[in-house]
Each structure stands twice: as structure tokens, then as C-alpha cells.
Amino acid sequence: MCGIVGYVGGQSALDVVVAGLKRLEYRGYDSAGVAVLADGGLAAAKKAGKLVNLEKELVGRPLPAGATGIGHTRWATHGGPTDTNAHPHLDNAGRVAVVHNGIIENFAELRAELAERGHELVSETDTEVVAHLLAESFSSCGDLAESMRLVCRRLDGAFTLVAVHADEPDVVVGARRNSPLVVGLGEGEAFLASDVAAFIAYTRSAIELGQDQVVELRRDAEGGGAAGVSVAVTDFHGAPGEARSYHIDWDSSAAEKGGYDYFMLKEIAEQPKAVADTLLGRIDPAGSLTLDEVRIPDSVLREIDKIVVIACGTAFHAGMIAKLAIEHWTRIPCETELASEFRYRDPILDARTLVIAISQSGETMDTLMALRHAREQGAKVLAVCNTNGSTIPRESDAVLYTHAGPEVAVASTKAFLTQLIACYLVALYLAQVRGSKWGDEVRDVVRELSAVADRVERVLETMEPVRELARSLADKNTVLFLGRHVGYPVALEGALKLKELAYMHAEGFAAGELKHGPIALIEKDLPVVVVVPSPRGRSVLHDKIVSNIQEIRARGARTIVIAEEGDEAVVPYADHLIRIPATPTLLQPLVSTVPLQVFACELATARGNEVDQPRNLAKSVTVE
Ligand code: F6R
């Protein structure tokens, strides 16, 4: 939700900032803007629409060259996506520029206060007040970092702010509360960004800022940190702050399309590796699990009497599947709940509750707020997360990282599969620690998990008919998805992918629910995707869904059946049959989801939609 970049160093700030914004466009793409400090002044440009519009503007109206700058790519909250509402926002004298991610909740009263003192605010945003407040503070203290601290103390809500002032041409200042901000340290240069992807082309050395911290990057030959640039971190009151340095363990090629037309295609193709990487180092030679990062003592895990999984969107679907595995393998009651609903229903939690928070980005505000609520009630929180050092794992008692690598396409694919792997690992680990599964039973499942990467690869090799089918359905308005047991969340995930990418009416149903109402939607030639459970699992589950397929076919539906190799019972009722490798019942989503990702991606492409950046969405949802 909004991407932010700041730079100070020896290169052209404009080039570095625009290149960084390109990498962050997945976070929001309603409008974009930049500001650079040059020739004793400040020059800015901003434009509604995607970054490309800003780039065109900069060709027509170039900014002066400077070595300090900031930039922003926006997902609108306050005020529509117009040129005026685009960031950076400036004070009336045009000396301060600020970019912001988050929501300033008390902006209306601050705005009224500023208006009374004669400030003229021109946008509808909450951000603009910060530029004016910074200018006022700077005029009394003459120090941008100190001004930022003073202003932050007055703000309520969630914010990452990055600012420059024309009177301090070698300084960029950032601040964060509840929104991400990382520092990149290069040779004689330093970066600020919402995500390391913005500066990974220049450095793999990063500093993770803590909650309520202000950072000042100052070009200064005397300074510490990167040669020639000092980095000073404080809290909002000026006390020196601690910040963790780390090495980014992926390189810039991971955040590039690598020959694919879209990031989504690349990320779908990367799934076998992502799955294998997430298992790596977590299974000892004897086939038992060693989850070293799960720093909740086994003695505490043995006492857990309830598990609650919280997540949003695709991660929530992973959580629905996790519930079934957790309950089956550990016999601990488990609920999965939308993070956005969780804290509003007064959930019953105590020290024996384990909350599992699943989030690719680690920044989803709904999930963050839910986990904070859980911890306040005394529950232990385990994060399943893909983004090293992000807020959700930092605020949790323990973390199990998924190793999917950067996921850039807005629609989640490889993150989903790795979230499933991580959840299966957690469930098995609990079963191992509590003795609810014997060692050989754990090893059997681990063996199956280790075979999944190859199976996903096989699915990917057979996707051409799925792509053809998707193209042939490009003019349809509705597609339904049915599943039972673990197939139900897969159906929901298939429908979500189609909604967000193809902008079609797509709905997932538990197949058994159909006859309680939704079957009225079935009409001649309506495409219905059915996820069929393994016939080798519980036969009653399989038989029931075969009956459901017959029921909808009898009413004219065009059935698209996803079924295991060798499942002959479905053949007579499938207008289109998509085969997946045989996989144990609980693990089947790892293979059955993949054709649905390919289907949605191809259908969206056939409809001429922007696959990586669907309308109205952003990758990281840092507002509630
Ligand atoms: C859908 C999608 C979203 C995210 C959701 C949670 O393709 O990507 O539904 O899954 O916004 O995001 P994270 O996992 O970052 O918390």
C-alpha cells in the first residue's frame, strides 16, 4: 500500500528513485511522484496513473540533477488518484517535500489548526498536513530530523514518512509507525524504502527500523554506516534507537521478470523451487522435523489447548487448509478466522492459545492488529511469513519463514503454496512434540511433502489445455468453483484469483452447500470448476462430489473437473478434465491450486487485463 523511496549519495537521485519506484509499483499504482534537491532548491513532479505517466512527464519537463531525492507510488486512501493528491506533498514555500504510506487519523484537526495559522492546503490527502507541520518545526529548530520527531509525536495512526528540506540538501529523513521502512547501506550512498526490492540492485546490506523510530541519512565524509553517509536512528523523543542490520539473501534477478511476460507467470513457475526451499533445513536426516526458528518452548507447545489461525485473502485460504491438517494430526481444536473480523468479536484467548498469523508481506494491517489483540490477551503468536524482518514476525513470539523469495505480482501464488508447506510443518511439529503422531507417521507425511515439488513441476508441464480452455471462456461473465474438505478453500482460492485478475463474477462454494441455494445459479453452459478429492482418501468424500458433478451437469453446467490421475469415476461427467498427480488428501491443495492459478492468469490475459497489477488492488495492505 504505497511504495516509498529515499536516496542520498553520489548517483543521480532521480534515476535511483524512479528505478526504485518501478520495483515498488506492486504496492500501489494510482499515481506517482518524485522530489529532488538541487541548486539550493527543491524540484518535484507528480502525475496520476501509473509510473509510466510520471516518466513521460519527466521527459517533457526534466528535473534538475541532484544527489538527494524521494519518490512515491500511491494506493489512494484519502482523496482520489489525481495529480494534486499524488505525493510528494510540499509546504507553501516549496522547501519541504514529504511522501507517506499509511493513514494519519487525526489529519482533519491538524488541517483545521494549520488553516487557522494561514497555511493553504491544496490536496484532499491526510499527508499534506505533515509537509506543513515539518516546515513550521524546521523554521524554529533548523533540523529536519528533529522536526520529524516533533511532528511524529503529534500524529495518530499508521505512517511511514520520508522527507527532504531544501535547506538540508544532503539529508533524507524517515519515520515509521506500523508501516514498513528499511534502510539500504551502499558505498557512499544510502537508501530508504518500503521494501528492500527498491535498492537491491545497489546493495544487499540493510537495516530494519523499529516501531516509532526516526532515521536520518546524511551525506557526510566523517560519518559512520556506509562510507560517506551517516545513518542515525532515534526514537520519536530523540533517544538513540537500536536497529538490526541484516544481509538480504536474494539478489536483484529475483525481483525481475527473467524473460516472462508477467511476474505472475514467473512466480507460478517458481513454485517447485519455493516449495523445496521452504522445506530445506527443516527435516533432519532421520526424517523428523527441526524447526529451530520456532522459539516457543516445547513445554509451552505441549500445554496448548486451542489454536486460532488468522489471515486475510489468499493467506486465509491457506489457514482454512491448515485447520484441517492441524486438527487431524494434533487433535487440538483449531479455528481459522479472517484477521479483519477477529478482534471485533471478543475472541476467547488465554496463555494456552496458540495464534498462527499467516502473511506473505508481514505488513497486512488487519493481521497485525489481530495478532496484537491476541498477545494482549496472553496468547502466544507464531507468524508464518515470507518477508524477513517485517512487522508481523517482529511482533510475534516466533516465526516460521516461508522461502518463496520476493513475490511481486499482486495476486499471490508461490506464497500460497509455501504458506501451506509451513502450516503442514507447524502441524506436524506440534504432533511430533505432543506425541499425537508416531515418528514413522510424521516421516510418512514428510516424505510426501518432499515429493510435492516434483508433482507441482509435472502439473506445470501439462498446463497448455488449461490455458486453451481459459482463452475459450474469455467472454463468460460467471465461473463457479466447488470443492469439499480441503478442496473447498481451493475452490475459494480459484474464485479469488479469477475475481482479482479477470474481474469476473467468480464464487467458490462448499459442494455440499450447493443444494441449499446456489444451485439456482446453474444454467446452460455455465462453467463450473470442481476440485475432486483423492479417491484413495475417504471414499465417501470422493463419492459425494462425483454425485455433485452429476447434479450440476444435469442442469446444464459445463463441468471443468480437476481430478487425480487414475480417477476414472469422474470421466463420464467431465466436459473438461484437468489431471493432477496423486497426492494424499490433506496435501492435495499443493497440486490442485496450480491449474487454477494458470487458468486465472490466462483468462485475465485473454481479456486484456493487467495481470501483475489488477485494478484497485495493492500487494501490501497496510490500512485496516
Ligand atoms: C490475493 C492476495 C491477497 C493477500 C492478502 C493478505 O491474491 O494476494 O488476498 O493474500 O492481502 O496478504 P498478506 O499475505 O501479505 O498478509
XYZ file of C-alpha atoms and ligand atoms in Angstrom:
640
model
C 0.000 0.000 0.000
C 2.077 2.886 -1.349
C 5.753 2.468 -2.124
C 8.319 4.920 -0.806
C 11.922 5.530 -1.826
C 14.525 7.955 -0.486
C 18.123 8.365 -1.647
C 21.248 10.271 -0.733
C 24.604 9.541 -2.370
C 26.692 10.096 -5.430
C 24.350 8.974 -8.207
C 21.508 10.859 -9.870
C 18.830 10.730 -7.178
C 16.107 10.899 -9.802
C 17.376 7.796 -11.614
C 17.761 5.822 -8.393
C 14.361 6.880 -7.062
C 12.480 6.142 -10.303
C 14.207 2.746 -10.613
C 13.226 2.014 -7.003
C 9.620 3.052 -7.632
C 9.461 0.619 -10.564
C 10.276 -2.179 -8.139
C 7.689 -0.952 -5.668
C 4.858 -0.306 -8.103
C 3.238 -3.544 -6.943
C 2.419 -1.707 -3.699
C 0.161 0.812 -5.404
C -0.150 2.333 -8.832
C -2.779 5.085 -8.722
C -0.238 7.885 -9.095
C 3.457 8.535 -8.621
C 5.783 11.417 -7.827
C 9.350 12.446 -7.062
C 11.227 15.345 -5.497
C 14.951 16.129 -5.785
C 17.126 18.659 -4.016
C 19.272 20.622 -6.450
C 20.758 24.089 -6.884
C 19.712 25.169 -3.386
C 16.072 24.388 -4.045
C 13.566 21.590 -4.344
C 12.021 20.376 -7.596
C 9.088 17.983 -7.759
C 6.945 16.226 -10.343
C 3.865 14.071 -9.840
C 1.277 12.502 -12.053
C -1.938 10.494 -11.709
C -1.889 6.956 -13.098
C 0.950 4.503 -13.355
C 4.615 5.346 -13.037
C 4.935 5.447 -16.803
C 2.855 8.664 -16.809
C 5.335 10.274 -14.443
C 8.234 9.073 -16.583
C 6.670 10.718 -19.646
C 6.180 13.918 -17.663
C 9.859 13.862 -16.645
C 10.924 13.534 -20.277
C 8.812 16.544 -21.247
C 9.764 18.563 -18.168
C 13.085 17.274 -16.793
C 14.038 17.989 -13.177
C 17.461 19.451 -12.355
C 20.137 16.890 -11.447
C 20.623 16.302 -7.736
C 22.015 13.635 -5.445
C 19.238 13.665 -2.816
C 15.669 12.708 -3.565
C 12.472 10.944 -2.601
C 9.656 9.240 -4.510
C 6.277 7.619 -4.056
C 3.874 5.298 -5.830
C 0.374 5.554 -4.404
C -2.635 3.438 -3.490
C -5.221 6.096 -2.727
C -6.902 6.297 0.670
C -7.713 9.974 1.338
C -8.580 11.727 -1.912
C -8.876 10.234 -5.384
C -5.937 9.399 -7.649
C -5.340 12.884 -9.115
C -2.180 14.847 -9.880
C -2.843 17.096 -6.883
C -3.368 14.252 -4.448
C -0.264 12.409 -5.686
C 2.798 12.540 -3.412
C 5.209 14.230 -2.651
C 3.342 16.959 -0.809
C 5.060 20.290 -0.327
C 4.679 23.164 2.133
C 3.531 26.556 0.829
C 7.087 27.814 0.329
C 8.006 24.667 -1.617
C 11.012 23.955 0.650
C 9.824 20.686 2.237
C 8.642 17.568 0.404
C 7.173 14.512 2.081
C 5.907 11.107 0.986
C 3.721 8.893 3.150
C 2.368 5.374 3.441
C -0.475 4.746 5.897
C -3.281 6.821 7.348
C -2.986 9.826 9.643
C -6.132 9.529 11.672
C -6.106 12.988 13.247
C -5.356 14.821 9.999
C -8.668 16.714 9.995
C -7.951 18.514 13.269
C -4.339 19.186 12.249
C -5.544 20.562 8.953
C -8.006 22.902 10.680
C -5.240 24.073 13.004
C -2.898 24.762 10.075
C -5.626 26.613 8.179
C -6.138 28.849 11.201
C -2.451 29.705 11.139
C -2.746 30.707 7.486
C -1.474 27.590 5.719
C -3.088 26.819 2.390
C -3.593 23.123 1.807
C -4.401 22.171 -1.742
C -4.984 18.414 -1.748
C -7.602 16.147 -0.187
C -4.961 13.943 1.410
C -4.109 13.316 5.035
C -0.411 13.575 4.116
C -0.236 17.218 3.196
C -0.538 18.331 6.829
C 2.835 16.697 7.506
C 4.633 18.856 4.935
C 3.226 21.988 6.577
C 3.939 20.836 10.122
C 7.517 19.927 9.145
C 8.019 23.342 7.586
C 6.780 25.060 10.757
C 9.003 22.974 13.020
C 12.003 23.390 10.758
C 11.636 27.172 10.833
C 12.120 27.078 14.621
C 14.727 24.301 15.056
C 16.516 24.234 11.657
C 16.933 20.450 11.766
C 14.840 18.094 9.646
C 15.296 15.007 11.853
C 14.275 16.944 14.947
C 11.314 18.417 13.047
C 10.261 14.899 12.058
C 10.404 13.752 15.683
C 8.280 16.712 16.805
C 5.722 16.118 14.074
C 5.510 12.344 14.628
C 4.655 12.931 18.257
C 1.575 14.802 17.066
C 0.338 12.152 14.636
C -2.137 9.353 15.304
C -2.458 6.345 13.046
C -0.109 4.367 10.856
C 2.600 6.076 8.890
C 5.871 5.745 7.130
C 7.124 9.194 6.238
C 10.148 10.202 4.220
C 11.031 13.876 3.804
C 13.625 16.281 2.432
C 14.168 20.002 3.021
C 15.871 22.362 0.583
C 17.913 23.882 3.443
C 19.475 20.475 4.215
C 20.424 19.282 0.742
C 22.429 16.279 1.985
C 19.792 14.847 4.275
C 16.853 12.467 3.915
C 14.770 11.708 6.991
C 12.342 8.839 7.522
C 9.997 7.751 10.293
C 7.857 4.724 10.878
C 4.922 3.633 12.970
C 3.001 0.496 11.961
C 4.158 0.701 8.352
C 7.360 -0.684 6.843
C 10.596 1.234 6.214
C 14.055 -0.227 5.633
C 17.436 1.413 5.167
C 19.869 0.227 2.484
C 23.579 0.893 3.007
C 25.742 1.252 -0.073
C 29.233 2.629 -0.731
C 28.926 6.360 -0.183
C 25.169 6.203 -0.544
C 22.141 5.141 1.441
C 18.531 4.373 0.663
C 15.176 4.355 2.393
C 12.365 2.212 1.052
C 9.181 0.389 1.921
C 10.792 -2.812 0.713
C 14.388 -3.863 0.003
C 13.390 -4.591 -3.621
C 13.753 -0.835 -4.253
C 17.516 -0.847 -3.633
C 18.568 -4.481 -4.100
C 20.252 -3.533 -7.394
C 22.721 -1.375 -5.409
C 23.244 -3.110 -2.081
C 22.282 -6.212 -0.094
C 23.115 -4.640 3.228
C 20.048 -3.386 5.105
C 18.900 -2.019 8.446
C 15.473 -2.798 9.764
C 13.891 0.152 11.555
C 11.894 -0.458 14.699
C 8.481 0.803 15.646
C 8.322 4.564 16.359
C 11.802 5.332 15.100
C 13.183 8.234 13.081
C 16.186 7.770 10.826
C 18.414 10.454 9.338
C 20.623 9.698 6.322
C 23.273 12.404 5.988
C 25.953 12.633 3.310
C 28.970 13.309 5.439
C 32.535 12.132 4.816
C 33.020 11.859 8.595
C 30.014 9.662 9.164
C 29.665 6.044 10.222
C 27.485 3.484 8.411
C 28.121 3.472 4.686
C 31.293 5.343 3.753
C 30.400 8.976 3.350
C 26.831 8.640 4.581
C 25.947 8.561 8.255
C 22.821 6.848 9.478
C 21.373 7.981 12.809
C 18.391 6.226 14.370
C 16.418 7.625 17.319
C 13.006 7.200 18.858
C 10.387 9.931 18.497
C 11.920 11.736 21.516
C 15.492 11.769 20.258
C 16.896 8.911 22.359
C 19.306 6.780 20.309
C 17.455 3.790 18.856
C 18.585 0.246 18.188
C 18.169 -1.072 14.683
C 19.077 -4.534 13.390
C 21.420 -4.826 10.388
C 20.992 -7.766 8.061
C 22.117 -9.158 4.759
C 19.477 -9.594 2.054
C 19.796 -13.189 0.908
C 18.379 -12.813 -2.594
C 19.706 -10.782 -5.486
C 18.148 -8.373 -7.922
C 17.376 -11.088 -10.502
C 14.789 -12.479 -8.065
C 12.831 -9.246 -8.395
C 12.964 -9.194 -12.216
C 10.708 -10.888 -14.745
C 13.529 -13.068 -16.080
C 12.101 -13.463 -19.578
C 8.467 -13.993 -18.530
C 5.776 -11.625 -19.757
C 4.470 -11.154 -16.219
C 5.790 -11.603 -12.711
C 2.786 -13.824 -12.047
C 3.878 -16.300 -14.731
C 7.373 -16.335 -13.315
C 6.103 -16.808 -9.785
C 3.799 -19.670 -10.813
C 6.790 -21.330 -12.498
C 8.952 -20.814 -9.411
C 6.623 -22.833 -7.202
C 8.522 -26.146 -7.250
C 11.644 -24.343 -6.039
C 9.731 -22.261 -3.485
C 8.162 -25.399 -2.043
C 11.522 -27.198 -1.874
C 13.248 -24.144 -0.346
C 10.602 -23.878 2.360
C 11.249 -27.481 3.388
C 15.022 -27.058 3.251
C 16.831 -27.434 6.570
C 13.655 -28.281 8.441
C 13.860 -32.056 8.228
C 16.722 -33.938 9.899
C 18.363 -36.986 8.277
C 16.103 -39.283 10.296
C 13.017 -37.600 8.780
C 11.932 -35.721 11.934
C 11.215 -32.016 11.997
C 13.641 -29.431 13.366
C 12.009 -26.018 13.370
C 14.815 -24.099 15.048
C 13.245 -20.707 14.478
C 10.069 -21.648 16.360
C 11.222 -20.232 19.636
C 8.216 -21.240 21.675
C 9.490 -23.924 24.078
C 8.186 -27.448 23.544
C 6.893 -27.388 27.127
C 4.598 -24.471 26.178
C 3.525 -26.162 22.930
C 2.552 -29.274 24.910
C 0.160 -27.174 27.003
C -1.626 -25.536 24.069
C -5.322 -26.400 24.134
C -6.597 -24.270 21.269
C -5.228 -22.887 18.017
C -6.561 -19.914 16.097
C -5.279 -19.149 12.602
C -5.670 -15.529 11.478
C -5.008 -14.225 7.975
C -6.540 -12.361 5.043
C -7.345 -13.225 1.438
C -5.228 -15.960 -0.052
C -3.372 -16.429 3.237
C -6.770 -17.020 4.872
C -7.422 -19.832 2.399
C -4.081 -21.358 3.412
C -5.287 -21.018 7.010
C -8.528 -22.877 6.240
C -6.464 -25.799 4.967
C -4.101 -25.526 7.938
C -7.063 -26.005 10.284
C -7.915 -29.359 8.735
C -4.321 -30.601 8.957
C -3.809 -29.283 12.492
C -6.959 -30.869 13.857
C -6.365 -34.160 12.071
C -2.724 -34.510 13.095
C -2.714 -32.917 16.550
C -6.329 -33.277 17.771
C -6.081 -29.699 19.099
C -9.245 -27.698 18.343
C -8.420 -25.119 15.684
C -10.379 -22.208 14.242
C -9.445 -20.134 11.232
C -10.651 -16.590 11.237
C -10.460 -13.552 8.983
C -7.961 -11.273 10.682
C -10.168 -8.269 9.913
C -13.037 -9.751 11.953
C -11.047 -11.345 14.751
C -10.626 -8.629 17.354
C -14.125 -7.262 16.933
C -15.865 -10.387 18.172
C -14.185 -10.573 21.584
C -12.441 -13.910 20.974
C -11.722 -16.183 23.935
C -7.935 -16.414 24.247
C -5.513 -17.202 27.039
C -1.951 -18.346 27.644
C -2.794 -21.821 26.351
C -3.980 -20.484 22.980
C -1.599 -20.546 20.042
C -2.407 -17.983 17.367
C -0.884 -18.576 13.943
C -0.725 -15.384 11.873
C -0.139 -16.056 8.168
C 1.057 -13.207 5.966
C 3.194 -13.056 2.849
C 4.111 -9.406 3.282
C 4.251 -9.386 7.067
C 2.676 -5.924 6.914
C -1.050 -6.565 6.495
C -2.636 -4.205 8.985
C -5.693 -6.382 9.681
C -3.434 -9.299 10.606
C -1.092 -7.109 12.620
C -3.933 -5.643 14.664
C -5.406 -9.111 15.248
C -2.086 -10.501 16.490
C -1.591 -7.538 18.807
C -5.010 -8.207 20.255
C -4.138 -11.884 20.706
C -0.899 -11.067 22.522
C -2.659 -8.571 24.778
C -4.935 -11.430 25.853
C -1.886 -13.549 26.717
C -1.940 -15.878 23.698
C 1.314 -16.942 22.043
C 1.643 -15.871 18.400
C 3.540 -17.757 15.726
C 3.939 -15.904 12.419
C 4.152 -17.683 9.074
C 5.694 -15.029 6.883
C 7.638 -14.525 3.651
C 9.255 -11.172 4.359
C 12.308 -11.138 6.558
C 12.210 -8.501 9.257
C 8.689 -7.291 8.526
C 6.383 -6.109 11.285
C 4.254 -9.237 11.819
C 7.156 -11.615 12.600
C 8.863 -8.921 14.666
C 5.809 -8.567 16.862
C 5.195 -12.313 17.179
C 6.612 -14.723 19.751
C 8.042 -16.906 16.998
C 8.249 -17.083 13.229
C 8.474 -19.728 10.569
C 9.619 -18.044 7.370
C 8.391 -19.283 4.015
C 11.194 -19.208 1.467
C 9.218 -18.204 -1.605
C 11.563 -15.316 -2.478
C 10.086 -11.941 -3.428
C 6.517 -12.140 -4.705
C 5.919 -9.122 -6.920
C 2.669 -9.903 -8.784
C -0.248 -8.633 -6.753
C -2.056 -11.980 -6.984
C -0.430 -14.397 -4.581
C 0.723 -17.747 -5.987
C 4.026 -19.127 -4.738
C 3.447 -17.519 -1.345
C 0.240 -19.559 -1.005
C 1.935 -22.883 -1.693
C 4.750 -22.106 0.717
C 2.274 -20.961 3.378
C 0.662 -24.364 3.069
C 4.037 -26.090 3.440
C 4.829 -24.007 6.524
C 1.434 -24.774 8.074
C 1.849 -28.509 7.438
C 5.277 -28.268 9.109
C 3.836 -26.488 12.130
C 1.023 -29.057 12.434
C 3.448 -31.967 12.157
C 5.863 -30.367 14.587
C 3.077 -29.984 17.141
C 2.099 -33.618 16.539
C 5.725 -34.680 17.000
C 6.225 -32.633 20.191
C 2.926 -33.739 21.732
C 3.218 -37.337 20.569
C -0.142 -37.292 18.784
C 1.591 -38.919 15.795
C 4.262 -41.579 15.924
C 7.663 -40.834 14.459
C 7.056 -43.104 11.460
C 3.718 -41.383 10.763
C 5.427 -37.977 10.791
C 8.121 -39.336 8.475
C 5.477 -40.660 6.038
C 3.931 -37.211 5.689
C 7.369 -35.585 5.438
C 8.219 -37.988 2.606
C 5.046 -36.951 0.799
C 5.839 -33.271 1.349
C 9.295 -33.821 -0.106
C 7.710 -35.283 -3.255
C 5.449 -32.259 -3.810
C 7.952 -30.051 -5.672
C 8.236 -32.672 -8.454
C 4.486 -33.061 -8.599
C 3.968 -29.320 -8.953
C 6.548 -29.384 -11.755
C 4.540 -32.111 -13.502
C 1.353 -30.071 -13.196
C 3.121 -27.076 -14.735
C 4.293 -29.183 -17.676
C 0.713 -30.131 -18.582
C -0.970 -26.728 -18.467
C -1.438 -25.973 -22.185
C -5.013 -27.393 -22.317
C -5.877 -25.310 -19.240
C -4.626 -22.176 -20.999
C -6.631 -23.076 -24.107
C -9.733 -23.625 -22.018
C -9.235 -20.284 -20.256
C -8.965 -18.469 -23.587
C -12.182 -20.121 -24.798
C -14.034 -18.792 -21.737
C -12.844 -15.199 -22.041
C -16.325 -13.920 -22.932
C -18.122 -15.589 -20.000
C -19.445 -13.489 -17.129
C -19.514 -16.060 -14.348
C -17.476 -19.065 -13.263
C -18.313 -21.133 -10.185
C -15.891 -23.280 -8.174
C -16.842 -26.241 -5.998
C -14.879 -28.290 -3.514
C -15.238 -30.265 -0.323
C -12.938 -30.581 2.691
C -9.510 -29.193 1.625
C -10.986 -28.704 -1.846
C -13.339 -26.025 -0.516
C -10.599 -23.470 0.313
C -9.018 -24.369 -3.032
C -12.332 -23.510 -4.716
C -12.398 -20.195 -2.826
C -8.826 -19.505 -3.896
C -9.633 -20.305 -7.553
C -12.560 -17.891 -7.406
C -10.498 -15.172 -5.703
C -7.790 -15.398 -8.373
C -10.395 -15.071 -11.116
C -12.130 -12.112 -9.462
C -8.969 -10.149 -8.847
C -7.340 -10.856 -12.201
C -10.166 -11.339 -14.722
C -12.713 -9.066 -12.956
C -15.333 -11.784 -13.439
C -18.082 -12.907 -11.140
C -16.472 -15.966 -9.608
C -17.652 -17.753 -6.498
C -16.420 -20.721 -4.567
C -18.824 -22.998 -2.729
C -18.580 -25.991 -0.470
C -20.028 -28.561 -2.883
C -22.499 -29.850 -0.294
C -23.944 -26.363 0.176
C -24.957 -26.094 -3.443
C -28.314 -27.745 -2.985
C -29.107 -25.293 -0.172
C -29.396 -22.386 -2.552
C -26.580 -21.698 -5.002
C -27.655 -24.487 -7.366
C -30.255 -21.988 -8.588
C -27.366 -20.207 -10.319
C -26.653 -23.173 -12.580
C -27.808 -22.634 -16.132
C -26.922 -23.973 -19.536
C -23.232 -23.737 -20.351
C -22.215 -22.103 -17.055
C -18.590 -23.089 -16.399
C -18.219 -24.815 -13.029
C -14.799 -25.916 -11.814
C -14.927 -28.883 -9.445
C -11.964 -29.866 -7.273
C -12.267 -33.606 -6.692
C -10.635 -35.158 -3.623
C -8.413 -38.189 -3.928
C -10.438 -41.418 -4.371
C -7.740 -43.112 -2.302
C -8.590 -40.953 0.721
C -12.017 -41.112 2.293
C -14.142 -42.713 -0.426
C -17.314 -41.146 0.917
C -15.877 -37.688 0.290
C -14.970 -38.617 -3.272
C -18.310 -40.306 -3.991
C -20.277 -37.325 -2.740
C -18.516 -34.911 -5.037
C -18.979 -37.200 -8.029
C -22.723 -37.008 -7.269
C -22.465 -33.197 -7.049
C -20.863 -33.095 -10.501
C -23.727 -35.150 -11.898
C -26.282 -32.845 -10.262
C -24.880 -29.698 -11.851
C -24.304 -31.364 -15.211
C -27.913 -32.496 -15.255
C -28.822 -28.810 -15.024
C -26.679 -27.781 -17.972
C -23.387 -26.747 -16.307
C -20.188 -27.110 -18.292
C -18.041 -29.102 -15.883
C -14.322 -28.497 -15.553
C -13.075 -31.261 -13.320
C -9.737 -31.295 -11.511
C -9.078 -34.891 -10.519
C -6.226 -37.149 -9.587
C -4.515 -39.292 -12.239
C -6.242 -42.660 -12.356
C -9.566 -41.358 -11.007
C -11.823 -42.888 -13.683
C -15.109 -42.322 -11.836
C -15.225 -38.651 -12.881
C -14.547 -39.217 -16.573
C -18.162 -39.610 -17.770
C -19.200 -36.323 -16.123
C -16.275 -34.086 -17.044
C -16.652 -31.780 -20.049
C -13.039 -30.805 -19.403
C -10.720 -32.928 -17.317
C -7.601 -31.500 -15.676
C -5.358 -34.185 -14.246
C -3.162 -33.720 -11.166
C -0.685 -36.232 -9.683
C -1.933 -38.492 -6.923
C -1.287 -36.776 -3.565
C -2.580 -37.611 -0.065
C -5.915 -35.978 0.764
C -4.654 -33.277 3.131
C -1.780 -32.281 0.849
C -3.780 -32.171 -2.371
C -4.191 -28.347 -2.389
C -0.464 -28.113 -3.131
C -1.142 -29.525 -6.586
C -4.830 -28.736 -7.205
C -4.390 -24.960 -6.767
C -1.798 -24.664 -9.541
C -4.152 -25.192 -12.539
C -6.484 -22.568 -11.056
C -3.662 -20.021 -10.923
C -2.763 -20.732 -14.548
C -6.448 -20.589 -15.537
C -6.989 -17.168 -13.936
C -3.760 -15.732 -15.318
C -4.563 -16.846 -18.874
C -8.181 -15.723 -18.714
C -7.136 -12.293 -17.473
C -4.583 -12.045 -20.280
C -7.205 -13.065 -22.837
C -9.480 -10.304 -21.533
C -6.671 -7.783 -21.929
C -6.260 -7.141 -18.198
C -3.064 -6.168 -16.451
C -2.069 -9.404 -14.778
C 0.566 -8.113 -12.367
C -1.294 -5.007 -11.314
C -5.048 -5.619 -11.229
C -7.265 -2.575 -10.830
C -7.984 -1.210 -7.341
C -5.567 -3.568 -5.601
C -2.183 -3.311 -3.940
C 0.179 -6.015 -2.836
C 0.674 -4.994 0.722
C -2.448 -3.783 2.524
C -1.194 -1.550 5.295
C -4.524 0.057 6.165
C -7.440 -1.520 8.038
C -4.744 -12.430 -3.313
C -3.826 -11.797 -2.388
C -4.367 -11.219 -1.129
C -3.404 -11.448 0.046
C -3.922 -10.734 1.306
C -3.017 -10.987 2.501
O -4.078 -12.948 -4.421
O -2.655 -11.718 -2.636
O -5.637 -11.722 -0.840
O -3.288 -12.817 0.268
O -3.993 -9.364 1.066
O -1.735 -10.515 2.266
P -0.515 -10.978 3.165
O -0.312 -12.440 2.934
O 0.636 -10.155 2.701
O -0.907 -10.708 4.589
